[in-house]
Amino acid sequence: MTAQDQVRIVEVGPRDGLQNEAAPLDVPGRVAMIEGLIASGLSTVEVGSFVSPRWVPQMAGSDDVLAAFAHRTELRLPVLVPNMKGFLAAKAAGAREIAVFASASESFSQRNINCSIDESLERFRPVMDAAAEAGIAVRGYVSCAWGCPYEGAVDPAAVVRVSAALHAMGCYEISVSDTIGTGTPTAARGVIEAVAGSVPMSALAVHVHDTYGQALANILACFQAGVRVFDASVGGLGGCPYAKGATGNVATEDLVFMLDGMGIGTGVDLRRLCAVAVDVSNRLGRPPSSHVARVFAQTGGEGYPFATGTT
Ligand code: HMG
Ligand code: MG
């Protein structure tokens, strides 16, 4: 298998997946979930966020979650940080990687982080400097890359501008995000190719929500364009509190099933991952919403033995 045939999955379930749950999962529940995700082979897991607990109470206790994995220095365990206050708290909790998050849409920026796009970039600048000094890696998100819940269509030029700004500031990777899942494959590829004109393709990731059932198709289009890093959430959990009606990210197990079938390595054991999806769904009191975990649950943990294409 060549590097061309490898994909790195950034598991965002413990953060994006849980930040919108009506009944928050407690810290021991989140730690158990992350342990299961790591045991299934995921080596990059976004474990929480250091945002205002008044804005997103579900992520309170992210310091305790992070502390539980302090010894796992071989893993990448980023946490979301919106400002210097969040950075200092994340650093004190032992974060070795953070993610800053901006938007390509002004309205979403205001609703999500209470400032304009340019104000957010200025806010991140000292965070980036402090992170560089502390040896903390920084990932950057650009929300609303394919549509905004408040403004509708978003100009790809805005996505390019914000992505390039975050990359120039020092983000090692830009996660181009379909916050409300309105992208479709031609547009998915078009935006990624536009961003790749200013940020190397090797520094791009794609983060898709599956609101309209387009997530896997969009991922495939972006893979064909050259992207090799995809964000996903176990069980298809998730949504953004500031994007009404938006549903979860692409389910990690659905993504792994597709990539397994295409002969593309992820290092993830599908059965172990499905067991985590079922366990988390049980903790949240509902059946898993992903295709693959549903089959896994209904067949007593067996599923089918392969994705067609693997043999
Ligand atoms: P603000 O009210 O403008 O902040 O919120 P402020 O600086 O005026 O401070 C107000 C209060 O918040 C103060 O407390 C601060 O100390 C406190 P008070 O004096 O009133 O008691 N505060 C904090 N507390 C803890 N941690 C902090 C922090 N900062 C201030 N870091 C702020 C601005 C950014 C804080 C707020 O808007 C916020 O927390 N927003 C978070 C929004 C969020 O987490 N959204 C979901 C994640 S983004 C997402 O899901 C999209 C993504 O998945 C990609 C995609 O799909 O598009 C990444
Ligand atoms: Mg998201």
CSV table of C-alpha atoms and ligand atoms in Angstrom, one decimal:
chain,number,residue,atom,x,y,z
A,1,MET,CA,0.0,0.0,0.0
A,2,THR,CA,1.4,3.4,-0.9
A,3,ALA,CA,0.9,6.7,0.9
A,4,GLN,CA,-1.6,7.5,-1.8
A,5,ASP,CA,-3.8,4.7,-0.4
A,6,GLN,CA,-3.8,5.9,3.2
A,7,VAL,CA,-6.3,8.2,4.9
A,8,ARG,CA,-5.9,9.7,8.3
A,9,ILE,CA,-9.2,10.0,10.1
A,10,VAL,CA,-9.6,12.8,12.7
A,11,GLU,CA,-12.3,11.5,15.1
A,12,VAL,CA,-14.3,14.4,16.3
A,13,GLY,CA,-17.1,12.5,18.1
A,14,PRO,CA,-16.1,13.3,21.7
A,15,ARG,CA,-16.2,17.1,20.7
A,16,ASP,CA,-18.4,17.7,17.7
A,17,GLY,CA,-20.5,14.6,18.4
A,18,LEU,CA,-21.3,15.5,22.0
A,19,GLN,CA,-21.4,19.3,22.0
A,20,ASN,CA,-25.0,19.4,20.9
A,21,GLU,CA,-26.5,16.6,23.1
A,22,ALA,CA,-29.5,17.7,25.2
A,23,ALA,CA,-28.2,15.5,28.1
A,24,PRO,CA,-24.4,15.8,28.3
A,25,LEU,CA,-22.3,12.7,28.6
A,26,ASP,CA,-20.3,13.0,31.9
A,27,VAL,CA,-16.5,12.9,32.1
A,28,PRO,CA,-16.2,9.2,32.9
A,29,GLY,CA,-18.5,8.4,29.9
A,30,ARG,CA,-16.4,10.6,27.6
A,31,VAL,CA,-13.2,9.0,28.8
A,32,ALA,CA,-14.6,5.5,28.2
A,33,MET,CA,-15.7,6.6,24.7
A,34,ILE,CA,-12.3,8.0,23.9
A,35,GLU,CA,-10.5,4.8,25.2
A,36,GLY,CA,-12.7,2.8,22.9
A,37,LEU,CA,-12.0,5.0,19.9
A,38,ILE,CA,-8.2,4.7,20.6
A,39,ALA,CA,-8.5,0.9,21.1
A,40,SER,CA,-10.2,0.7,17.7
A,41,GLY,CA,-7.1,2.2,16.0
A,42,LEU,CA,-7.9,5.9,15.8
A,43,SER,CA,-4.8,7.9,16.6
A,44,THR,CA,-6.2,11.4,16.3
A,45,VAL,CA,-9.2,12.1,18.5
A,46,GLU,CA,-10.6,15.6,19.3
A,47,VAL,CA,-11.4,15.2,22.9
A,48,GLY,CA,-13.2,18.4,23.9
A,49,SER,CA,-13.2,22.1,23.8
A,50,PHE,CA,-12.2,25.0,26.0
A,51,VAL,CA,-15.0,27.4,25.2
A,52,SER,CA,-17.4,29.2,27.5
A,53,PRO,CA,-19.4,26.7,29.5
A,54,ARG,CA,-22.2,29.2,29.3
A,55,TRP,CA,-22.2,28.8,25.5
A,56,VAL,CA,-21.6,25.1,25.3
A,57,PRO,CA,-22.2,23.4,28.7
A,58,GLN,CA,-21.7,19.9,27.2
A,59,MET,CA,-18.0,20.5,27.0
A,60,ALA,CA,-17.4,21.5,30.6
A,61,GLY,CA,-14.9,19.1,32.2
A,62,SER,CA,-12.7,18.9,29.0
A,63,ASP,CA,-9.7,19.6,31.3
A,64,ASP,CA,-10.5,16.4,33.2
A,65,VAL,CA,-11.0,14.4,30.0
A,66,LEU,CA,-7.7,15.6,28.6
A,67,ALA,CA,-5.9,14.8,31.9
A,68,ALA,CA,-7.0,11.2,31.6
A,69,PHE,CA,-4.9,10.8,28.5
A,70,ALA,CA,-1.8,12.8,29.6
A,71,HIS,CA,0.4,9.7,29.3
A,72,ARG,CA,-0.7,8.9,25.7
A,73,THR,CA,2.0,11.1,24.1
A,74,GLU,CA,2.0,9.0,21.0
A,75,LEU,CA,-1.5,10.2,20.1
A,76,ARG,CA,-2.9,13.5,18.7
A,77,LEU,CA,-5.6,14.7,21.0
A,78,PRO,CA,-6.6,18.2,19.9
A,79,VAL,CA,-9.1,20.4,21.8
A,80,LEU,CA,-11.0,23.4,20.4
A,81,VAL,CA,-9.9,26.8,21.6
A,82,PRO,CA,-11.7,30.1,20.6
A,83,ASN,CA,-9.4,32.7,22.4
A,84,MET,CA,-6.5,33.2,24.7
A,85,LYS,CA,-8.5,32.3,27.8
A,86,GLY,CA,-9.3,28.9,26.2
A,87,PHE,CA,-5.7,28.5,25.1
A,88,LEU,CA,-4.3,29.1,28.6
A,89,ALA,CA,-6.8,26.6,30.1
A,90,ALA,CA,-6.0,24.0,27.4
A,91,LYS,CA,-2.3,24.4,28.0
A,92,ALA,CA,-2.7,24.1,31.8
A,93,ALA,CA,-4.6,20.9,31.2
A,94,GLY,CA,-1.7,19.5,29.2
A,95,ALA,CA,-2.9,20.0,25.6
A,96,ARG,CA,-0.3,19.2,23.0
A,97,GLU,CA,-2.5,20.2,20.1
A,98,ILE,CA,-5.3,22.7,19.8
A,99,ALA,CA,-7.8,23.7,17.0
A,100,VAL,CA,-8.9,27.3,16.4
A,101,PHE,CA,-12.1,27.8,14.4
A,102,ALA,CA,-13.1,30.5,12.1
A,103,SER,CA,-15.9,30.8,9.5
A,104,ALA,CA,-16.2,31.8,5.9
A,105,SER,CA,-19.5,33.5,6.7
A,106,GLU,CA,-19.8,36.7,8.8
A,107,SER,CA,-23.2,35.7,10.3
A,108,PHE,CA,-22.1,32.3,11.5
A,109,SER,CA,-18.9,33.9,12.9
A,110,GLN,CA,-21.1,36.3,15.0
A,111,ARG,CA,-23.5,33.6,16.2
A,112,ASN,CA,-20.8,31.0,16.9
A,113,ILE,CA,-18.0,33.0,18.5
A,114,ASN,CA,-19.5,36.5,18.9
A,115,CYS,CA,-17.2,38.4,16.6
A,116,SER,CA,-16.5,39.1,12.9
A,117,ILE,CA,-14.2,36.9,10.8
A,118,ASP,CA,-11.4,39.5,10.9
A,119,GLU,CA,-11.8,39.9,14.7
A,120,SER,CA,-11.5,36.2,15.1
A,121,LEU,CA,-8.3,36.0,13.0
A,122,GLU,CA,-6.9,38.8,15.1
A,123,ARG,CA,-7.9,36.9,18.2
A,124,PHE,CA,-6.1,33.8,17.0
A,125,ARG,CA,-2.9,35.6,16.2
A,126,PRO,CA,-1.6,35.8,19.9
A,127,VAL,CA,-2.9,32.3,20.5
A,128,MET,CA,-0.8,31.0,17.5
A,129,ASP,CA,2.3,32.8,18.8
A,130,ALA,CA,1.8,31.4,22.3
A,131,ALA,CA,1.2,27.9,20.9
A,132,ALA,CA,4.3,28.1,18.8
A,133,GLU,CA,6.3,29.1,21.9
A,134,ALA,CA,4.9,26.3,23.9
A,135,GLY,CA,5.4,23.7,21.1
A,136,ILE,CA,1.7,23.1,20.8
A,137,ALA,CA,0.5,22.2,17.3
A,138,VAL,CA,-2.5,24.1,15.9
A,139,ARG,CA,-5.2,22.9,13.5
A,140,GLY,CA,-7.6,25.4,11.9
A,141,TYR,CA,-11.3,25.0,11.0
A,142,VAL,CA,-13.1,27.0,8.4
A,143,SER,CA,-16.9,26.7,8.9
A,144,CYS,CA,-19.6,27.2,6.3
A,145,ALA,CA,-17.3,26.4,3.4
A,146,TRP,CA,-20.3,25.2,1.4
A,147,GLY,CA,-23.2,27.1,2.9
A,148,CYS,CA,-24.3,29.1,5.9
A,149,PRO,CA,-27.4,28.6,8.0
A,150,TYR,CA,-28.0,32.3,8.1
A,151,GLU,CA,-26.7,33.6,4.7
A,152,GLY,CA,-27.2,30.6,2.3
A,153,ALA,CA,-24.6,30.4,-0.4
A,154,VAL,CA,-21.0,31.3,0.6
A,155,ASP,CA,-18.5,32.6,-1.9
A,156,PRO,CA,-15.6,30.2,-2.4
A,157,ALA,CA,-13.3,33.2,-2.4
A,158,ALA,CA,-14.2,33.7,1.3
A,159,VAL,CA,-13.3,30.1,2.1
A,160,VAL,CA,-9.9,30.6,0.3
A,161,ARG,CA,-9.2,33.8,2.1
A,162,VAL,CA,-9.9,32.5,5.6
A,163,SER,CA,-8.1,29.2,4.9
A,164,ALA,CA,-5.0,30.9,3.6
A,165,ALA,CA,-5.0,33.3,6.6
A,166,LEU,CA,-5.1,30.5,9.1
A,167,HIS,CA,-2.4,28.6,7.2
A,168,ALA,CA,-0.2,31.6,7.0
A,169,MET,CA,-0.6,32.2,10.7
A,170,GLY,CA,0.8,28.7,11.4
A,171,CYS,CA,-2.1,26.2,11.4
A,172,TYR,CA,-0.5,23.0,10.1
A,173,GLU,CA,-3.8,21.7,8.7
A,174,ILE,CA,-7.0,23.5,7.6
A,175,SER,CA,-10.2,21.5,8.0
A,176,VAL,CA,-12.6,22.9,5.4
A,177,SER,CA,-16.0,22.3,6.9
A,178,ASP,CA,-19.5,21.7,5.6
A,179,THR,CA,-21.2,22.8,8.8
A,180,ILE,CA,-24.8,22.3,7.5
A,181,GLY,CA,-24.1,19.5,4.9
A,182,THR,CA,-25.4,21.4,1.9
A,183,GLY,CA,-22.4,20.6,-0.3
A,184,THR,CA,-22.7,18.2,-3.2
A,185,PRO,CA,-19.8,16.5,-4.9
A,186,THR,CA,-19.0,18.9,-7.8
A,187,ALA,CA,-19.1,21.9,-5.4
A,188,ALA,CA,-17.1,19.9,-2.8
A,189,ARG,CA,-14.3,19.3,-5.3
A,190,GLY,CA,-14.6,22.9,-6.6
A,191,VAL,CA,-14.1,24.5,-3.2
A,192,ILE,CA,-11.3,22.2,-2.3
A,193,GLU,CA,-9.5,22.9,-5.6
A,194,ALA,CA,-9.9,26.6,-5.0
A,195,VAL,CA,-8.5,26.4,-1.5
A,196,ALA,CA,-5.6,24.2,-2.8
A,197,GLY,CA,-4.6,27.2,-5.0
A,198,SER,CA,-3.5,28.9,-1.8
A,199,VAL,CA,-2.9,26.1,0.8
A,200,PRO,CA,-1.1,22.9,-0.2
A,201,MET,CA,-3.4,20.0,-0.7
A,202,SER,CA,-1.3,18.0,1.8
A,203,ALA,CA,-2.3,20.6,4.5
A,204,LEU,CA,-6.1,20.3,3.8
A,205,ALA,CA,-8.6,18.2,5.6
A,206,VAL,CA,-12.4,17.9,5.0
A,207,HIS,CA,-15.0,18.0,7.7
A,208,VAL,CA,-18.5,17.1,6.5
A,209,HIS,CA,-21.8,17.0,8.3
A,210,ASP,CA,-24.3,14.6,6.8
A,211,THR,CA,-27.4,16.7,7.1
A,212,TYR,CA,-28.6,16.0,3.5
A,213,GLY,CA,-27.0,12.6,3.1
A,214,GLN,CA,-24.1,13.9,0.9
A,215,ALA,CA,-21.2,13.3,3.2
A,216,LEU,CA,-19.6,10.2,1.8
A,217,ALA,CA,-20.1,11.4,-1.8
A,218,ASN,CA,-18.4,14.6,-0.9
A,219,ILE,CA,-15.6,12.8,0.8
A,220,LEU,CA,-15.0,10.7,-2.3
A,221,ALA,CA,-15.0,13.8,-4.5
A,222,CYS,CA,-12.4,15.4,-2.2
A,223,PHE,CA,-10.4,12.2,-2.0
A,224,GLN,CA,-10.3,12.2,-5.8
A,225,ALA,CA,-9.1,15.8,-5.7
A,226,GLY,CA,-6.2,14.8,-3.5
A,227,VAL,CA,-7.4,15.2,0.2
A,228,ARG,CA,-6.1,12.5,2.5
A,229,VAL,CA,-7.4,13.7,5.9
A,230,PHE,CA,-11.1,13.4,6.8
A,231,ASP,CA,-12.9,14.3,10.0
A,232,ALA,CA,-15.7,11.9,11.2
A,233,SER,CA,-17.7,11.2,14.3
A,234,VAL,CA,-18.4,7.8,15.7
A,235,GLY,CA,-22.1,6.8,15.4
A,236,GLY,CA,-22.7,9.9,13.2
A,237,LEU,CA,-23.2,11.9,16.3
A,238,GLY,CA,-23.1,15.6,16.3
A,239,GLY,CA,-24.2,19.0,15.2
A,240,CYS,CA,-23.3,22.6,16.0
A,241,PRO,CA,-25.4,24.4,18.6
A,242,TYR,CA,-25.2,27.5,16.4
A,243,ALA,CA,-26.5,25.8,13.2
A,244,LYS,CA,-30.1,24.8,13.8
A,245,GLY,CA,-31.2,21.6,12.1
A,246,ALA,CA,-27.6,20.5,11.2
A,247,THR,CA,-27.1,16.9,12.0
A,248,GLY,CA,-24.0,14.8,12.8
A,249,ASN,CA,-20.7,14.5,11.0
A,250,VAL,CA,-20.2,11.6,8.6
A,251,ALA,CA,-20.2,8.5,10.7
A,252,THR,CA,-16.6,7.2,11.2
A,253,GLU,CA,-17.7,3.6,10.7
A,254,ASP,CA,-19.5,4.4,7.4
A,255,LEU,CA,-16.3,6.2,6.3
A,256,VAL,CA,-14.1,3.3,7.3
A,257,PHE,CA,-16.4,0.8,5.6
A,258,MET,CA,-16.2,2.7,2.3
A,259,LEU,CA,-12.4,3.1,2.5
A,260,ASP,CA,-11.9,-0.5,3.5
A,261,GLY,CA,-13.9,-1.5,0.4
A,262,MET,CA,-11.7,0.8,-1.7
A,263,GLY,CA,-8.5,-0.8,-0.3
A,264,ILE,CA,-7.5,2.5,1.4
A,265,GLY,CA,-5.9,2.0,4.8
A,266,THR,CA,-7.1,3.8,8.0
A,267,GLY,CA,-5.6,1.6,10.7
A,268,VAL,CA,-9.1,1.3,12.2
A,269,ASP,CA,-10.7,-2.0,13.2
A,270,LEU,CA,-14.3,-1.7,12.0
A,271,ARG,CA,-15.9,-4.1,14.5
A,272,ARG,CA,-14.2,-2.5,17.5
A,273,LEU,CA,-15.3,0.9,16.2
A,274,CYS,CA,-18.9,-0.3,15.8
A,275,ALA,CA,-18.9,-1.6,19.4
A,276,VAL,CA,-18.0,1.9,20.5
A,277,ALA,CA,-20.8,3.4,18.3
A,278,VAL,CA,-23.3,1.1,19.9
A,279,ASP,CA,-22.0,1.7,23.4
A,280,VAL,CA,-22.1,5.5,23.1
A,281,SER,CA,-25.6,5.3,21.6
A,282,ASN,CA,-26.7,3.2,24.5
A,283,ARG,CA,-25.3,5.7,26.9
A,284,LEU,CA,-27.2,8.5,25.1
A,285,GLY,CA,-30.4,6.3,25.1
A,286,ARG,CA,-31.0,5.8,21.4
A,287,PRO,CA,-30.0,3.4,18.6
A,288,PRO,CA,-26.9,4.3,16.5
A,289,SER,CA,-27.7,6.5,13.5
A,290,SER,CA,-25.0,5.2,11.1
A,291,HIS,CA,-25.7,2.6,8.5
A,292,VAL,CA,-22.8,0.3,9.5
A,293,ALA,CA,-23.4,0.4,13.3
A,294,ARG,CA,-27.1,-0.2,12.8
A,295,VAL,CA,-26.3,-3.4,10.9
A,296,PHE,CA,-23.7,-4.4,13.5
A,297,ALA,CA,-26.2,-3.9,16.3
A,298,GLN,CA,-29.0,-5.8,14.5
A,299,THR,CA,-26.7,-8.8,13.7
A,300,GLY,CA,-25.5,-9.2,17.2
A,301,GLY,CA,-22.1,-7.7,16.6
A,302,GLU,CA,-21.4,-9.5,13.4
A,303,GLY,CA,-22.3,-7.3,10.6
A,304,TYR,CA,-21.2,-8.6,7.2
A,305,PRO,CA,-17.7,-9.8,6.8
A,306,PHE,CA,-16.4,-7.4,4.2
A,307,ALA,CA,-17.1,-4.3,2.2
A,308,THR,CA,-17.5,-5.4,-1.5
A,309,GLY,CA,-14.3,-4.5,-3.2
A,310,THR,CA,-11.9,-5.7,-0.6
A,311,THR,CA,-11.3,-9.1,-2.2
B,1,HMG,P1,-18.1,36.2,24.5
B,1,HMG,O1,-19.3,36.3,25.4
B,1,HMG,O2,-18.0,37.2,23.4
B,1,HMG,O3,-16.7,36.2,25.4
B,1,HMG,O4,-18.0,34.8,23.9
B,1,HMG,P2,-16.1,37.3,26.4
B,1,HMG,O5,-14.7,37.3,26.1
B,1,HMG,O6,-16.9,38.6,26.3
B,1,HMG,O7,-16.4,36.6,27.8
B,1,HMG,C1,-17.7,36.4,28.3
B,1,HMG,C2,-17.6,35.4,29.4
B,1,HMG,O8,-17.1,34.1,28.9
B,1,HMG,C3,-16.6,35.8,30.5
B,1,HMG,O9,-17.1,35.2,31.7
B,1,HMG,C4,-15.3,35.0,30.1
B,1,HMG,O10,-14.5,34.8,31.2
B,1,HMG,C5,-15.9,33.7,29.6
B,1,HMG,P3,-17.9,36.1,32.8
B,1,HMG,O11,-16.9,37.2,33.2
B,1,HMG,O12,-19.1,36.6,32.1
B,1,HMG,O13,-18.2,35.1,33.9
B,1,HMG,N1,-15.0,33.1,28.6
B,1,HMG,C6,-14.6,31.8,28.7
B,1,HMG,N2,-14.8,30.9,29.6
B,1,HMG,C7,-14.2,29.7,29.3
B,1,HMG,N3,-13.5,29.4,28.3
B,1,HMG,C8,-13.2,30.4,27.4
B,1,HMG,C9,-13.8,31.6,27.5
B,1,HMG,N4,-13.8,32.8,26.8
B,1,HMG,C10,-14.5,33.6,27.5
B,1,HMG,N5,-12.4,30.1,26.3
B,1,HMG,C11,-16.7,32.9,23.1
B,1,HMG,C12,-16.9,34.4,23.0
B,1,HMG,C13,-15.8,32.6,22.0
B,1,HMG,C14,-16.0,32.6,24.4
B,1,HMG,C15,-18.0,32.2,23.0
B,1,HMG,O14,-18.7,32.7,21.9
B,1,HMG,C16,-17.9,30.7,22.9
B,1,HMG,O15,-17.5,30.1,23.9
B,1,HMG,N6,-18.3,30.2,21.8
B,1,HMG,C17,-18.1,28.7,21.5
B,1,HMG,C18,-18.9,28.3,20.4
B,1,HMG,C19,-18.7,26.8,20.2
B,1,HMG,O16,-18.0,26.1,20.9
B,1,HMG,N7,-19.3,26.4,19.1
B,1,HMG,C20,-19.2,25.0,18.7
B,1,HMG,C21,-17.9,24.6,18.1
B,1,HMG,S1,-17.5,25.2,16.5
B,1,HMG,C22,-18.2,24.0,15.5
B,1,HMG,O17,-18.9,23.1,15.9
B,1,HMG,C23,-17.8,24.0,14.0
B,1,HMG,C24,-16.8,22.9,13.7
B,1,HMG,O18,-17.2,21.6,14.0
B,1,HMG,C25,-16.6,23.0,12.1
B,1,HMG,C26,-17.9,22.9,11.4
B,1,HMG,O19,-18.6,21.9,11.4
B,1,HMG,O20,-18.2,24.0,10.8
B,1,HMG,C27,-15.5,23.2,14.4
B,2,MG,MG,-18.6,20.4,12.8
